[in-house]
Structures are given as structure tokens and as C-alpha cells.
PDB file of C-alpha atoms in Angstrom:
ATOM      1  CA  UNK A   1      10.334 -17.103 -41.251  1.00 60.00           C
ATOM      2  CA  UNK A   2       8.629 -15.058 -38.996  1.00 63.00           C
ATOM      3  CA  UNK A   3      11.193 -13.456 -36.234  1.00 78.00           C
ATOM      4  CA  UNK A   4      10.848 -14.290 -32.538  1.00 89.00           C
ATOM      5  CA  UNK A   5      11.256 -12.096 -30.150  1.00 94.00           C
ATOM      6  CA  UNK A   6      13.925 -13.328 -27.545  1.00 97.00           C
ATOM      7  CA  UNK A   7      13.725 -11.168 -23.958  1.00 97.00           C
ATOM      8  CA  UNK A   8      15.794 -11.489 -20.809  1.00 97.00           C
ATOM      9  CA  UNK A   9      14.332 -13.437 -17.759  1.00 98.00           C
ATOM     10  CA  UNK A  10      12.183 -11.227 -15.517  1.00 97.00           C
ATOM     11  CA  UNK A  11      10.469 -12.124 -12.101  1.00 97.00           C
ATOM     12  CA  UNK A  12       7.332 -11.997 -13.659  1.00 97.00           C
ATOM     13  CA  UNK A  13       7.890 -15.440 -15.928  1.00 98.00           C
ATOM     14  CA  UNK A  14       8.685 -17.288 -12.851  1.00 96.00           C
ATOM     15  CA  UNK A  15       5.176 -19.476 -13.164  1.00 96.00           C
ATOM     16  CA  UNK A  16       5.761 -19.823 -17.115  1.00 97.00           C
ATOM     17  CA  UNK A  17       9.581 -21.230 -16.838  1.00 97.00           C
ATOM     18  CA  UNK A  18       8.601 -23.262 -13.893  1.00 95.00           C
ATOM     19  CA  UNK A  19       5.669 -24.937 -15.481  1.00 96.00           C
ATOM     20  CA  UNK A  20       8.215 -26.683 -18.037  1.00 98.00           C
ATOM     21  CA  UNK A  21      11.142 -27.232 -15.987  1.00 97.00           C
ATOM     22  CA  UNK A  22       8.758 -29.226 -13.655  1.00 95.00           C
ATOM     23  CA  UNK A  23       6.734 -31.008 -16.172  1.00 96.00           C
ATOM     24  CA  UNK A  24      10.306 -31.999 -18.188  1.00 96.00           C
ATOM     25  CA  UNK A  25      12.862 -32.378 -15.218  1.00 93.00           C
ATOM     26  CA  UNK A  26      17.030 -32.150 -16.142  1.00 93.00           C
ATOM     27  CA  UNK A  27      19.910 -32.646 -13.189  1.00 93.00           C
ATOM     28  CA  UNK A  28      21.515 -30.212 -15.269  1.00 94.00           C
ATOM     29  CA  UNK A  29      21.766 -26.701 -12.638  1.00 95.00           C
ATOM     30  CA  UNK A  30      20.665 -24.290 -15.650  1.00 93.00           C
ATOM     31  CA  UNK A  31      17.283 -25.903 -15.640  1.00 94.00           C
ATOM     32  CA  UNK A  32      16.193 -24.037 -12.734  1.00 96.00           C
ATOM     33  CA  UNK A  33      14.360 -20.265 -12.723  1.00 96.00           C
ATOM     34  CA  UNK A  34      16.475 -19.146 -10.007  1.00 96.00           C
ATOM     35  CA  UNK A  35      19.876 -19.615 -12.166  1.00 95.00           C
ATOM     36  CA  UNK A  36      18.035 -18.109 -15.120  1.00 96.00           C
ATOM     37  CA  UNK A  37      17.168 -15.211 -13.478  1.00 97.00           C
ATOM     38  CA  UNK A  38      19.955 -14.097 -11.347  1.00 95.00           C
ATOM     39  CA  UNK A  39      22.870 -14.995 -14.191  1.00 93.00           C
ATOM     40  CA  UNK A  40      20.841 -13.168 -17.097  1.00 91.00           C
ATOM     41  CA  UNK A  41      22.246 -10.070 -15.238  1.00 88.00           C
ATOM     42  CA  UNK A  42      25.793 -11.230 -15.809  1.00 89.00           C
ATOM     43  CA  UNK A  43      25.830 -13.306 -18.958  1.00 91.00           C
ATOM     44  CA  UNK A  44      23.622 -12.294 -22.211  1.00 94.00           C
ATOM     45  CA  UNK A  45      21.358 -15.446 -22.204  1.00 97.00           C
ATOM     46  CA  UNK A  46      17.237 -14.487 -22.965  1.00 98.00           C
ATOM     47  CA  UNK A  47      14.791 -16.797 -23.294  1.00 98.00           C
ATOM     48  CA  UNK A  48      11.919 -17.498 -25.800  1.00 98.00           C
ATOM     49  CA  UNK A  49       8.971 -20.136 -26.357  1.00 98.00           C
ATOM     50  CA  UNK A  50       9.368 -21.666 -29.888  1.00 98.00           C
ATOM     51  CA  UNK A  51       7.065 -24.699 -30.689  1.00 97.00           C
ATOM     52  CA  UNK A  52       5.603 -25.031 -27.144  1.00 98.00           C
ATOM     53  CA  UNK A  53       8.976 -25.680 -25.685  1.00 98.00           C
ATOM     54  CA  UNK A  54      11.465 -22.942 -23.635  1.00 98.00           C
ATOM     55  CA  UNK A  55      14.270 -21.874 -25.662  1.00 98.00           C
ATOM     56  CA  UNK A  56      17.148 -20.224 -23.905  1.00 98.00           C
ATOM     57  CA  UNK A  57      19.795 -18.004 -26.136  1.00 98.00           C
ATOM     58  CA  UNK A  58      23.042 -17.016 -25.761  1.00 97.00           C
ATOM     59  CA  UNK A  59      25.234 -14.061 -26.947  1.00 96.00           C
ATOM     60  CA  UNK A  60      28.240 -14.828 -24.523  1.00 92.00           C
ATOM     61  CA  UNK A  61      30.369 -16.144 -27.907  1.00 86.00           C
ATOM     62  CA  UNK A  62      28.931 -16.076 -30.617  1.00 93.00           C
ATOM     63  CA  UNK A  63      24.630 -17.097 -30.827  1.00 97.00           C
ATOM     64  CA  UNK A  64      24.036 -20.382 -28.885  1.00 98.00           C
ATOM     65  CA  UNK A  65      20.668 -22.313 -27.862  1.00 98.00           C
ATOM     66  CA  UNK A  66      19.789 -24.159 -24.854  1.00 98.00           C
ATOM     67  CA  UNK A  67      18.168 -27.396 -25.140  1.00 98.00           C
ATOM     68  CA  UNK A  68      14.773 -26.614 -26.117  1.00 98.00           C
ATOM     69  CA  UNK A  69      12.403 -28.046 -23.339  1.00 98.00           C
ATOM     70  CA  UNK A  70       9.343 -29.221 -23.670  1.00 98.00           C
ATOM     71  CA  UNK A  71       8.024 -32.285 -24.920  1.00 97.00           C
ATOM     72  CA  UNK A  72       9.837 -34.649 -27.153  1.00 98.00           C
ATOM     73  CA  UNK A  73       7.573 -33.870 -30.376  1.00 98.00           C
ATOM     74  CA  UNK A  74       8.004 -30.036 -29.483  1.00 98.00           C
ATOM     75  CA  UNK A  75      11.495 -30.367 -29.211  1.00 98.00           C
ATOM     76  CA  UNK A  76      12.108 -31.896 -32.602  1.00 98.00           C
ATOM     77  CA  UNK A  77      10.210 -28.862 -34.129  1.00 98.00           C
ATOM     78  CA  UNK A  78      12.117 -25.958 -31.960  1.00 98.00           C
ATOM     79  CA  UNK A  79      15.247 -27.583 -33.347  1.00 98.00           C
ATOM     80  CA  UNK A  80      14.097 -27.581 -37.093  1.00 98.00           C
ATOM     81  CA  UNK A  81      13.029 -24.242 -36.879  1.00 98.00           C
ATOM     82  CA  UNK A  82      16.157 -22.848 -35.346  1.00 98.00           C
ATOM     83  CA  UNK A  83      18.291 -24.724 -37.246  1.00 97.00           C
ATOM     84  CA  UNK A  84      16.353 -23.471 -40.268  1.00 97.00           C
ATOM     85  CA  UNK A  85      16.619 -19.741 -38.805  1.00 96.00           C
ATOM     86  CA  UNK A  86      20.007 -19.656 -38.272  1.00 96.00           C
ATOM     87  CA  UNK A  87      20.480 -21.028 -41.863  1.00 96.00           C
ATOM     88  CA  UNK A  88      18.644 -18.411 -43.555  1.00 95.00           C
ATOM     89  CA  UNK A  89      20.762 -15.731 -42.028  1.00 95.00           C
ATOM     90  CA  UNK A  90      23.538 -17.572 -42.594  1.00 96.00           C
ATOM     91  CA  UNK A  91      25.098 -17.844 -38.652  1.00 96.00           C
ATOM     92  CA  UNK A  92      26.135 -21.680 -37.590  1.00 97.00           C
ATOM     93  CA  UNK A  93      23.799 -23.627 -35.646  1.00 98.00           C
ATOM     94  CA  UNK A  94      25.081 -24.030 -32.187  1.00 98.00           C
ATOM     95  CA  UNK A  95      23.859 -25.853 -29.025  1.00 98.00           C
ATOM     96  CA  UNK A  96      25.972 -24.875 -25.557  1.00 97.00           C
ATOM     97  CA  UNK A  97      25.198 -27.473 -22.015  1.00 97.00           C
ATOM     98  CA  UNK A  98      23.962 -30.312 -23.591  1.00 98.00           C
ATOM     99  CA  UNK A  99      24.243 -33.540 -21.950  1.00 97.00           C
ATOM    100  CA  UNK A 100      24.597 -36.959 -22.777  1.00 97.00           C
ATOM    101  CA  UNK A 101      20.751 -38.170 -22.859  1.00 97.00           C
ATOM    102  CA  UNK A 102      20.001 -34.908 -25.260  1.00 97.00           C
ATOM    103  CA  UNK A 103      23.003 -35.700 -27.418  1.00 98.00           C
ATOM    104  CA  UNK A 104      21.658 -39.082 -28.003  1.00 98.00           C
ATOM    105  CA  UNK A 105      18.243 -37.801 -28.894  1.00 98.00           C
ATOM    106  CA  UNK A 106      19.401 -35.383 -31.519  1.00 98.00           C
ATOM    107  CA  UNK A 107      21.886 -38.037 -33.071  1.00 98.00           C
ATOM    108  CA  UNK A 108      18.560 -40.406 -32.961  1.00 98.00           C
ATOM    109  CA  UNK A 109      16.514 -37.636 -35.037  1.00 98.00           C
ATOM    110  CA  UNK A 110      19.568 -36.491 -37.031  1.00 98.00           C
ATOM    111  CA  UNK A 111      21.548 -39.277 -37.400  1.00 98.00           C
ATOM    112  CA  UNK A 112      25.909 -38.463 -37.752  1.00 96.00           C
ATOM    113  CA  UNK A 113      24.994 -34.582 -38.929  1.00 97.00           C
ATOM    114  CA  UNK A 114      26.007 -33.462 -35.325  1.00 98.00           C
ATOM    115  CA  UNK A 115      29.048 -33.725 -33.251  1.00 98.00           C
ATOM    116  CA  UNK A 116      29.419 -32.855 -29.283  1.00 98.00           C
ATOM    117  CA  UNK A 117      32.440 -31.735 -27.393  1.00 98.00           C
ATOM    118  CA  UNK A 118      32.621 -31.886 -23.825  1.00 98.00           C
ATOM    119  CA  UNK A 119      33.819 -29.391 -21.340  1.00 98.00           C
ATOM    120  CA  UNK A 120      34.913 -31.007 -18.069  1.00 98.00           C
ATOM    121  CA  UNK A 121      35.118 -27.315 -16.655  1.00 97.00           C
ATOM    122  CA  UNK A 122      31.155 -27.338 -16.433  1.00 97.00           C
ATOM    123  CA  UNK A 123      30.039 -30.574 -15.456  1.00 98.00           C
ATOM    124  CA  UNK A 124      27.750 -30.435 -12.553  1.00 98.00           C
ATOM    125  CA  UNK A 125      28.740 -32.928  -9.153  1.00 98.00           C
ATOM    126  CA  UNK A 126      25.559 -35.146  -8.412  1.00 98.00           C
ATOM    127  CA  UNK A 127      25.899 -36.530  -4.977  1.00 98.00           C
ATOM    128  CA  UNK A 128      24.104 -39.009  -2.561  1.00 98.00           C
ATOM    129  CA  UNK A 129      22.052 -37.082  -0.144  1.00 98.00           C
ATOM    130  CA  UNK A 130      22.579 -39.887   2.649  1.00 98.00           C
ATOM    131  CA  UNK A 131      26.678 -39.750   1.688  1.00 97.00           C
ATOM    132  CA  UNK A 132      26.220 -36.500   2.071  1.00 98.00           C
ATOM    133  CA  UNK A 133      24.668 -36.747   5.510  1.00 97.00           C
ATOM    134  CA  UNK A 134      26.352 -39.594   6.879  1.00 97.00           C
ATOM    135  CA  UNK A 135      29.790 -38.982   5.498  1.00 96.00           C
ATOM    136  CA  UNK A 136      30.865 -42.920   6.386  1.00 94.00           C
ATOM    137  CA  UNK A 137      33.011 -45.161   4.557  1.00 93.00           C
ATOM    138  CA  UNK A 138      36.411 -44.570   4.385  1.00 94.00           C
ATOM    139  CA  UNK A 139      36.710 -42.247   1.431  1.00 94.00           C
ATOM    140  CA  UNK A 140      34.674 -39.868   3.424  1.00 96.00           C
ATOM    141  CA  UNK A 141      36.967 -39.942   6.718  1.00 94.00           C
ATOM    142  CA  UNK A 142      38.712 -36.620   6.519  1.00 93.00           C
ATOM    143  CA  UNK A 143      35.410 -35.034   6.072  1.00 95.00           C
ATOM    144  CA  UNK A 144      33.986 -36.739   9.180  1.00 95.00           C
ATOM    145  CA  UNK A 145      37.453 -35.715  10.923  1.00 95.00           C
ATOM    146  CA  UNK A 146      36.883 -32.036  10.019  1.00 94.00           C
ATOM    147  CA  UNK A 147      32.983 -32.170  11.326  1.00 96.00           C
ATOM    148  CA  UNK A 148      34.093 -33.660  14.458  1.00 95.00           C
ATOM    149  CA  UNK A 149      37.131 -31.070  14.927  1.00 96.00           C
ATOM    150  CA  UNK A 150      34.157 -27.968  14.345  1.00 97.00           C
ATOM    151  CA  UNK A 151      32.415 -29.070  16.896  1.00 96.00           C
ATOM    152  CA  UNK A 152      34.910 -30.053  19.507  1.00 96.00           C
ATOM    153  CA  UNK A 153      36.455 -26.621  18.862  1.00 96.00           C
ATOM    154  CA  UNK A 154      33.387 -24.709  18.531  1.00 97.00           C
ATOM    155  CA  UNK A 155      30.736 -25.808  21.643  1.00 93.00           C
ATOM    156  CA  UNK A 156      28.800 -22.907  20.616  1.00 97.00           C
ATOM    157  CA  UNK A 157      27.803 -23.453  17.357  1.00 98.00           C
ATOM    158  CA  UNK A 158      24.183 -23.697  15.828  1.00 98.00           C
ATOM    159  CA  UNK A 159      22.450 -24.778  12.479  1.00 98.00           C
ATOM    160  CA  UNK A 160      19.057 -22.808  11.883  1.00 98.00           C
ATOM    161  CA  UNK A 161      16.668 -22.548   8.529  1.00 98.00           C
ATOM    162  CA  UNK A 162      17.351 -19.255   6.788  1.00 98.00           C
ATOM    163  CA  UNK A 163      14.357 -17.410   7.157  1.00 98.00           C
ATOM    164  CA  UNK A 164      12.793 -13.476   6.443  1.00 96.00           C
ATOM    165  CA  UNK A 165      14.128 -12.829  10.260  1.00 97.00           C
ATOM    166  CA  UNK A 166      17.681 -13.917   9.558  1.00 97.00           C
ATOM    167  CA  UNK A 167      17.930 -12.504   6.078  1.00 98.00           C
ATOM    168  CA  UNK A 168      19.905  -9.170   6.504  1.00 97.00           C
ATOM    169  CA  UNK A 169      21.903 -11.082   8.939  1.00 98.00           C
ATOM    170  CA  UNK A 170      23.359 -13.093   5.795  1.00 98.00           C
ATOM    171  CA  UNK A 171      23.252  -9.750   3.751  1.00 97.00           C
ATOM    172  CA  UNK A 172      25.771  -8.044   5.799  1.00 98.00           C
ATOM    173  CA  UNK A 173      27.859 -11.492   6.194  1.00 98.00           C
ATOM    174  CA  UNK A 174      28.145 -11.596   2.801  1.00 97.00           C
ATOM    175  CA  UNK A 175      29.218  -8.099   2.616  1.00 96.00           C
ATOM    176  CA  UNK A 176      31.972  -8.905   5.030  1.00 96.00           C
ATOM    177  CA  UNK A 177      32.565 -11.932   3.210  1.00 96.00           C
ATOM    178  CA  UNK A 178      33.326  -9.842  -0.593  1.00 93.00           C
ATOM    179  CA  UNK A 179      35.371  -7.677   1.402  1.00 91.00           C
ATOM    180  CA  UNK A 180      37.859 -10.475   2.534  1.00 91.00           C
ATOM    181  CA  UNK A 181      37.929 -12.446  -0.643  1.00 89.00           C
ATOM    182  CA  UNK A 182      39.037  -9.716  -3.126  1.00 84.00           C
ATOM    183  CA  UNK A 183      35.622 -10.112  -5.018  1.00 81.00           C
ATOM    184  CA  UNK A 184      35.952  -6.145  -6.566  1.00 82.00           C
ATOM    185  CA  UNK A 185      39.267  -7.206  -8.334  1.00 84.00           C
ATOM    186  CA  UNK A 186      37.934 -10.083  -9.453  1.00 84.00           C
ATOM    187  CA  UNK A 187      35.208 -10.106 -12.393  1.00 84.00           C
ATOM    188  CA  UNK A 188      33.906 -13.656 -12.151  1.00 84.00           C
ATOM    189  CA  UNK A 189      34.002 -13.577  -8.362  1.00 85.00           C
ATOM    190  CA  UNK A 190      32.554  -9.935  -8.097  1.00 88.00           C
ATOM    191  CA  UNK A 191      29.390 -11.348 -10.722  1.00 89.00           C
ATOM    192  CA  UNK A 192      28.935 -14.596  -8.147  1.00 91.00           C
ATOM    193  CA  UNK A 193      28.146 -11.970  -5.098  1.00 93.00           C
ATOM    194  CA  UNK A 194      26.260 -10.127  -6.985  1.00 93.00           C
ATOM    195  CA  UNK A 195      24.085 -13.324  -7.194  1.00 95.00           C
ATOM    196  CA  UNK A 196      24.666 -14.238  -3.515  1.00 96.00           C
ATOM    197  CA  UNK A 197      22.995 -10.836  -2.858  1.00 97.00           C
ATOM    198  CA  UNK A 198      20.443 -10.764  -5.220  1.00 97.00           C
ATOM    199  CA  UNK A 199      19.940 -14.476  -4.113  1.00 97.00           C
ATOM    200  CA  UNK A 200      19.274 -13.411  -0.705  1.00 98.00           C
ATOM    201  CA  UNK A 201      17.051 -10.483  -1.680  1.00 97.00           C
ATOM    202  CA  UNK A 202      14.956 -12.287  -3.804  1.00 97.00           C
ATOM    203  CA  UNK A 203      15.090 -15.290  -1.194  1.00 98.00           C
ATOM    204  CA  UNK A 204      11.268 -15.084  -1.173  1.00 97.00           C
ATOM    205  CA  UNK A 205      10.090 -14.525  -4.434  1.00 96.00           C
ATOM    206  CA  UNK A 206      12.319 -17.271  -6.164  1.00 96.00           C
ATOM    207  CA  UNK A 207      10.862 -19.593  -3.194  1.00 96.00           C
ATOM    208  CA  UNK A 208      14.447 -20.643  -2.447  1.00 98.00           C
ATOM    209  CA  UNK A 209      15.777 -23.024   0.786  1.00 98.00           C
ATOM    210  CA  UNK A 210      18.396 -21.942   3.084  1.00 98.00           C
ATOM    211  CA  UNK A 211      20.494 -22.762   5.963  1.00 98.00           C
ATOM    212  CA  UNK A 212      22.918 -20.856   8.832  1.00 98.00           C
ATOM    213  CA  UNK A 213      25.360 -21.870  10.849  1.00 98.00           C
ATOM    214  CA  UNK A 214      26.382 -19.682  13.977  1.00 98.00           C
ATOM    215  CA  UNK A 215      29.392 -19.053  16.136  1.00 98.00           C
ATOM    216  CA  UNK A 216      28.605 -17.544  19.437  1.00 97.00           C
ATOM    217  CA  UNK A 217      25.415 -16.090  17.679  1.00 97.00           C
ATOM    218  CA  UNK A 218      27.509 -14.700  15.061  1.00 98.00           C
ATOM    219  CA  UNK A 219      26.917 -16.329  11.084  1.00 98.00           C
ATOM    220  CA  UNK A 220      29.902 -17.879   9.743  1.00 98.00           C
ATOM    221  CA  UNK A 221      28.596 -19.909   6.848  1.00 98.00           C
ATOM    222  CA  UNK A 222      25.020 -19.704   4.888  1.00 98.00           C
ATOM    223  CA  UNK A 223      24.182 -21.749   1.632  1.00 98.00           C
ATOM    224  CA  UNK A 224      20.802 -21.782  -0.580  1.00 98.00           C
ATOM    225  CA  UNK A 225      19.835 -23.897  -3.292  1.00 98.00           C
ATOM    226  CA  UNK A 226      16.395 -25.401  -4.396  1.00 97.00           C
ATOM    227  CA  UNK A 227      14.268 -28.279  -6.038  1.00 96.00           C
ATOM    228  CA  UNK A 228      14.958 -29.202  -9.515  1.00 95.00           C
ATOM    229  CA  UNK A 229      13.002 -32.584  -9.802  1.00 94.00           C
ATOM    230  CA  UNK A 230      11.998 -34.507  -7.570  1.00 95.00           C
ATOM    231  CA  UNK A 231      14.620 -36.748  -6.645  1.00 97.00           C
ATOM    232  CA  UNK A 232      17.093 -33.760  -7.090  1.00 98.00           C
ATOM    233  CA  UNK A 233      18.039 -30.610  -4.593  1.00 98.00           C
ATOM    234  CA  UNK A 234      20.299 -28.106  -5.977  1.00 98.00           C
ATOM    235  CA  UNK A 235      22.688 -26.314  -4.481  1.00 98.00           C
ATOM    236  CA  UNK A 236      23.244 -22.400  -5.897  1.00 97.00           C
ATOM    237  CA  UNK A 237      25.225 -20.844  -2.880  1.00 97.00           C
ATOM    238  CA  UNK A 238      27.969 -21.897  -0.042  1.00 97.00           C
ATOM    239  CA  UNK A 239      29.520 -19.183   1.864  1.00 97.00           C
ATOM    240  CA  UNK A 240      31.512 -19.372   4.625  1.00 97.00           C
ATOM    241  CA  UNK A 241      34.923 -17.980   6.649  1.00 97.00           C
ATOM    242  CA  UNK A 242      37.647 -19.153   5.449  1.00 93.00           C
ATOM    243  CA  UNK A 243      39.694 -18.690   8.769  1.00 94.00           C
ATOM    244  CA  UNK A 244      37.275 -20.661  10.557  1.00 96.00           C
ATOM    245  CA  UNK A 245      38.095 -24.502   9.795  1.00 95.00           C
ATOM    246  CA  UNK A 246      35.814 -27.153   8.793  1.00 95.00           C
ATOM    247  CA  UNK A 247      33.036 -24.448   8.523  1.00 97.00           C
ATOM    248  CA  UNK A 248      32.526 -25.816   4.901  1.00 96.00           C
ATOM    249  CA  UNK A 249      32.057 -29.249   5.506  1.00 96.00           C
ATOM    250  CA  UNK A 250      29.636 -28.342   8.235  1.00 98.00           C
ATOM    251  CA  UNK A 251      27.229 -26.020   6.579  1.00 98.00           C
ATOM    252  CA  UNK A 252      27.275 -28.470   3.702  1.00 98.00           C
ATOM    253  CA  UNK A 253      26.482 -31.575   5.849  1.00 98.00           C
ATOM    254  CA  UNK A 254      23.853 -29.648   8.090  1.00 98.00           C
ATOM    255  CA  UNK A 255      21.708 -28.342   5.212  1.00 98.00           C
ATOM    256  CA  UNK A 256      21.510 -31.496   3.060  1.00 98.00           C
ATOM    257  CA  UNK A 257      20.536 -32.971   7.119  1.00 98.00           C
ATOM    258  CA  UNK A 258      17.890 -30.373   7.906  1.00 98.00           C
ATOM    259  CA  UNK A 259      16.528 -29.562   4.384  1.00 98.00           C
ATOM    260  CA  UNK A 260      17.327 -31.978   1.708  1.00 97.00           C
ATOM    261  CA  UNK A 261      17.113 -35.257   3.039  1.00 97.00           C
ATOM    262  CA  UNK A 262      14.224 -36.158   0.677  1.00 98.00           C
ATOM    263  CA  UNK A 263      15.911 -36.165  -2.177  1.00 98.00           C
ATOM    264  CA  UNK A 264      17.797 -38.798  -3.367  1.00 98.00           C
ATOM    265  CA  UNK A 265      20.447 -36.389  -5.140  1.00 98.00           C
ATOM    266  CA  UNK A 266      22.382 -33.212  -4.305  1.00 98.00           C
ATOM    267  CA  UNK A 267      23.775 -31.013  -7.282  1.00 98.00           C
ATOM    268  CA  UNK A 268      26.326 -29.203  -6.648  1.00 98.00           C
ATOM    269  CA  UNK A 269      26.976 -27.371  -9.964  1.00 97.00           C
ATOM    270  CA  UNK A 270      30.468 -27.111 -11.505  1.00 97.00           C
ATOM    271  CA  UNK A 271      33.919 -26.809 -10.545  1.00 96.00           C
ATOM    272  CA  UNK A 272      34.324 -23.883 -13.331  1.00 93.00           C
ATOM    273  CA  UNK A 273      38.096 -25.320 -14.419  1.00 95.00           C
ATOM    274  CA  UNK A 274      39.557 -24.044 -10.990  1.00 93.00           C
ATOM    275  CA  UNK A 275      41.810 -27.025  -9.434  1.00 96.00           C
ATOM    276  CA  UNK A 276      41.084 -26.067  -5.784  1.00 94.00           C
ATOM    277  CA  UNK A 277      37.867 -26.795  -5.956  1.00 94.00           C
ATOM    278  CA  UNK A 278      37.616 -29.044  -8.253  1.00 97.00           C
ATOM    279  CA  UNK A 279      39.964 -31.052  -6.011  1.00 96.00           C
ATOM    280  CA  UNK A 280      37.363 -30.127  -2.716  1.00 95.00           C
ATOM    281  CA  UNK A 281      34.157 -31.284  -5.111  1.00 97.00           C
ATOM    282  CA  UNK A 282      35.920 -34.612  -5.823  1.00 97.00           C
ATOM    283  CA  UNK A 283      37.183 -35.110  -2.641  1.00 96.00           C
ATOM    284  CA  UNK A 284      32.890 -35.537  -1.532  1.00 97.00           C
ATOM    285  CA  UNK A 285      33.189 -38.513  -3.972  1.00 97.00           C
ATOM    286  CA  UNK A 286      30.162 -37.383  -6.295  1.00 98.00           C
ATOM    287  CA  UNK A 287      27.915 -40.390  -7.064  1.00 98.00           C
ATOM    288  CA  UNK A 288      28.239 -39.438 -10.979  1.00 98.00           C
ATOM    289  CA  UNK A 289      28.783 -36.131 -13.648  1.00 98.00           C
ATOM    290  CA  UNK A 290      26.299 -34.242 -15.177  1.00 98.00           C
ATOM    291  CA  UNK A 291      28.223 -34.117 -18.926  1.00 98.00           C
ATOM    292  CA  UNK A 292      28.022 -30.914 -21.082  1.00 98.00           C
ATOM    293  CA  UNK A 293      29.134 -29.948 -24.306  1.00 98.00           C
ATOM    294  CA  UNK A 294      29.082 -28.036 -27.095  1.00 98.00           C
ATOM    295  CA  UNK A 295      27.034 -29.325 -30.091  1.00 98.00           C
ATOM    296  CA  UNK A 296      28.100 -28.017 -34.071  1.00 98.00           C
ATOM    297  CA  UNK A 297      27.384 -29.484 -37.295  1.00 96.00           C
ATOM    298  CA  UNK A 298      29.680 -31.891 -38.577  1.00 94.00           C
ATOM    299  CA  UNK A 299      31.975 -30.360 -41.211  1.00 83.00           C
ATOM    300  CA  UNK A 300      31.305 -32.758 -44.497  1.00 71.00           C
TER     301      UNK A 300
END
């Protein structure tokens, strides 16, 4: 077979990546170009189109693939030819983030040869917009409580759209924000800032949405996130003061408000195995999981 040439993500494929993302939607977060891009400098994922559909690789243990994308037909042969690749240089055929809907489509085309194992750790948290906004019922009453307490202690607060003015604003929050939070000791949290940064500096070009929220004038929480169909809005980035209470809650509720009401659903990613925020994510009473697992061969 002839070899394809797999290449990182650069700004530059942007229209190519969006093209199919848009044409076959996912709720799944790693179906957007912003999270391609910006993690490709952290993890060693590159990307290459096999039979008219995207394939995504990665290195990070062992060679993976990402659900080819594309249309159904496509799909079937990107699988047949990887799966035929793989076998002729003798590595194991493995699929990493595959959900529940594309599990059931390769058991349909390959009945039993294929097994999936889920990892709770990346699931992603789909939410109601409207919950989101409203934050009524019961279930929601602590968040409403912590809302109400922001504003009754803070008179002087503000929500704005993050814009090209207010940009290095956010830059240098952020910057006061890694310094607080340990982020240099800390691989995994020192690799999300660098995507917070690179986030904000490539705010334009990756056509991303944002929103402030101000204390006196001063920024104490920003997030960013973008379309990924079009009943879904995902979220990429929440940052905010720890020491100032409820400042989460508000940011969150203000931007779904102000920027995402039109969408139906709010992603907002995984809880990555850690307890506290898993715990915080469950606590917003997600409307339903995004499921993903690993995909092998069965062993016969």
C-alpha cells in the first residue's frame, strides 16, 4: 500500500478541517479545528485525508485513529484501508474517542470482530442552554444562590463580549491567573495555559466566541468556546479567581446568556478523572454524556 503522509494541524488547514466537521457534525469536543490545533502542540496527534474522509492519528500510546469523518461510504473505506495498513506492518488496529453511535456503525459493518471500552474520565458534559441560563428547578438552587450572592456582593460587576480591544486584557489575567494556580509545577495544567494563551492569541483567526466579566473594571473571569453543529456551542476555556466566590457560576451563566442562547446544547468537555470537578460538572446536572472509548479487535 502506498504510504500516507500524516502532518500536524497548521492554521493554514483551517477551511479544509472545517469543511468536514460542518458537513458531518459530532457533540464530541475533538471534532472542532480549534481543539485540533491548539492540543497538536501538546499531544502527538496529526491529521491526514484517507478515502475523502479526515483521519486524525495518535502517537500519545502507542498508534491510534480518530474516527474517520466523512461520509458513511468514505468511512467504511478509511477503516479498511487502515485496518489493512496497520496489518501489513504488523502494529494492532486501534481506535481512541469513539462514541456510542460510531461503535454501533462499525459493529453494523464488522459484525462481533470489535470490542469498545469506555473511559468515564473523558466523557464530554452536554447541557441545556436554557438550564444553563435559567438555572431553575430545584437541583439548580445552589447555583442560583451563588449568582445572586455575586451580585449582591459585587454592585460593580459587568459582563462584556471578548473582543480585539479587550484581548491583552485577558492575556495578562491569565498570566496572573498561571501564577496563582501553580501551572509551572504542573505538566497537564502548565499545557492547558499554554492553550488559554494561544487561545487568546489566535482568538481571531480560529473565529472563536468569548465573554468577560469585570470587577470594578478589573477582569476576574473570561471563557471561549465555539460552534460545533448547529444545535451545539462548545465550551474550550473558563478562567476565573478563585478567591472571588461565585465568579464561576457567573461567567458560565452570562456567556451561554449573551452568546449561546441559540443553541440548544452546551458542551462542556470532560472532567479528565479529577473528582473536584467532576463533582462541579455534575453538580450543573448535564442533560446527557458524550461516551468514549477505546476500540481493539476482539482477541479470538
Amino acid at each position: 500500500m502506498g504510504e500516507i503522509q500524516f502532518r500536524r494541524t497548521e492554521l493554514e488547514d483551517r477551511e479544509l478541517m472545517h469543511s468536514y466537521f460542518e458537513n458531518y457534525p459530532s457533540r464530541s469536543c475533538e471534532r472542532t479545528f480549534a481543539n485540533a490545533l491548539l492540543w497538536s502542540r501538546h499531544y502527538p496527534v496529526t491529521f491526514a485525508i484517507i478515502e475523502n474522509t479526515l483521519v486524525f492519528r495518535s502517537m500519545s500510546h502507542g498508534e491510534s485513529y480518530a474516527y474517520p469523518v466523512g461520509k458513511p461510504s468514505d468511512v467504511k473505506r478509511a477503516l479498511d484501508y487502515l485496518m489493512q495498513d496497520t496489518k501489513e506492518r504488523g502494529v494492532p488496529f486501534v481506535l481512541y474517542h469513539i462514541t456510542a453511535d460510531q461503535f454501533a456503525q462499525i459493529d453494523e459493518w464488522y459484525p462481533g470482530r470489535f470490542e469498545i471500552e469506555f473511559n468515564r474520565d473523558i466523557a464530554d458534559y452536554i447541557y441545556e442552554s436554557e438550564k444553563l441560563i435559567s438555572l431553575s428547578g430545584k437541583k439548580l438552587h445552589a447555583k442560583r444562590n451563588h449568582i445572586n450572592k455575586f451580585k449582591a456582593t459585587h454592585e460593580n460587576w459587568s459582563y462584556e463580549t471578548m473582543t480585539e480591544d479587550n484581548l491583552e486584557e485577558c492575556f495578562q489575567m491569565a498570566l496572573k491567573w498561571r501564577n496563582e494556580n501553580g501551572c509551572d509545577e504542573d505538566h497537564e495544567k502548565n499545557a492547558e495555559m499554554c492553550v488559554t494563551l494561544n487561545s487568546l492569541r489566535l482568538f481571531k483567526e480560529l473565529e472563536l466566541k468569548g465573554g468577560i466579566l469585570r470587577i470594578n473594571g478589573e477582569i476576574v473571569a473570561f471563557t471561549m468556546g465555539e460552534p460545533m453543529s448547529e444545535d451545539t456551542f462548545v465550551v474550550h476555556i473558563e478562567k476565573a479567581f478563585a478567591d472571588i466566590q461565585g465568579a464561576y457560576p457567573m461567567i458560565n451563566q452570562q456567556f451561554v446568556e449573551h452568546e449561546c442562547a441559540s443553541y440548544q446544547y452546551i458542551n462542556r468537555e470532560e472532567d479528565t478523572g479529577s473528582e473536584g470537578l467532576r463533582k462541579a460538572k455534575l453538580s450543573y446536572r448535564p442533560a446527557f454524556l458524550v461516551e468514549k472509548g477505546i476500540v481493539k479487535e476482539r482477541v479470538q
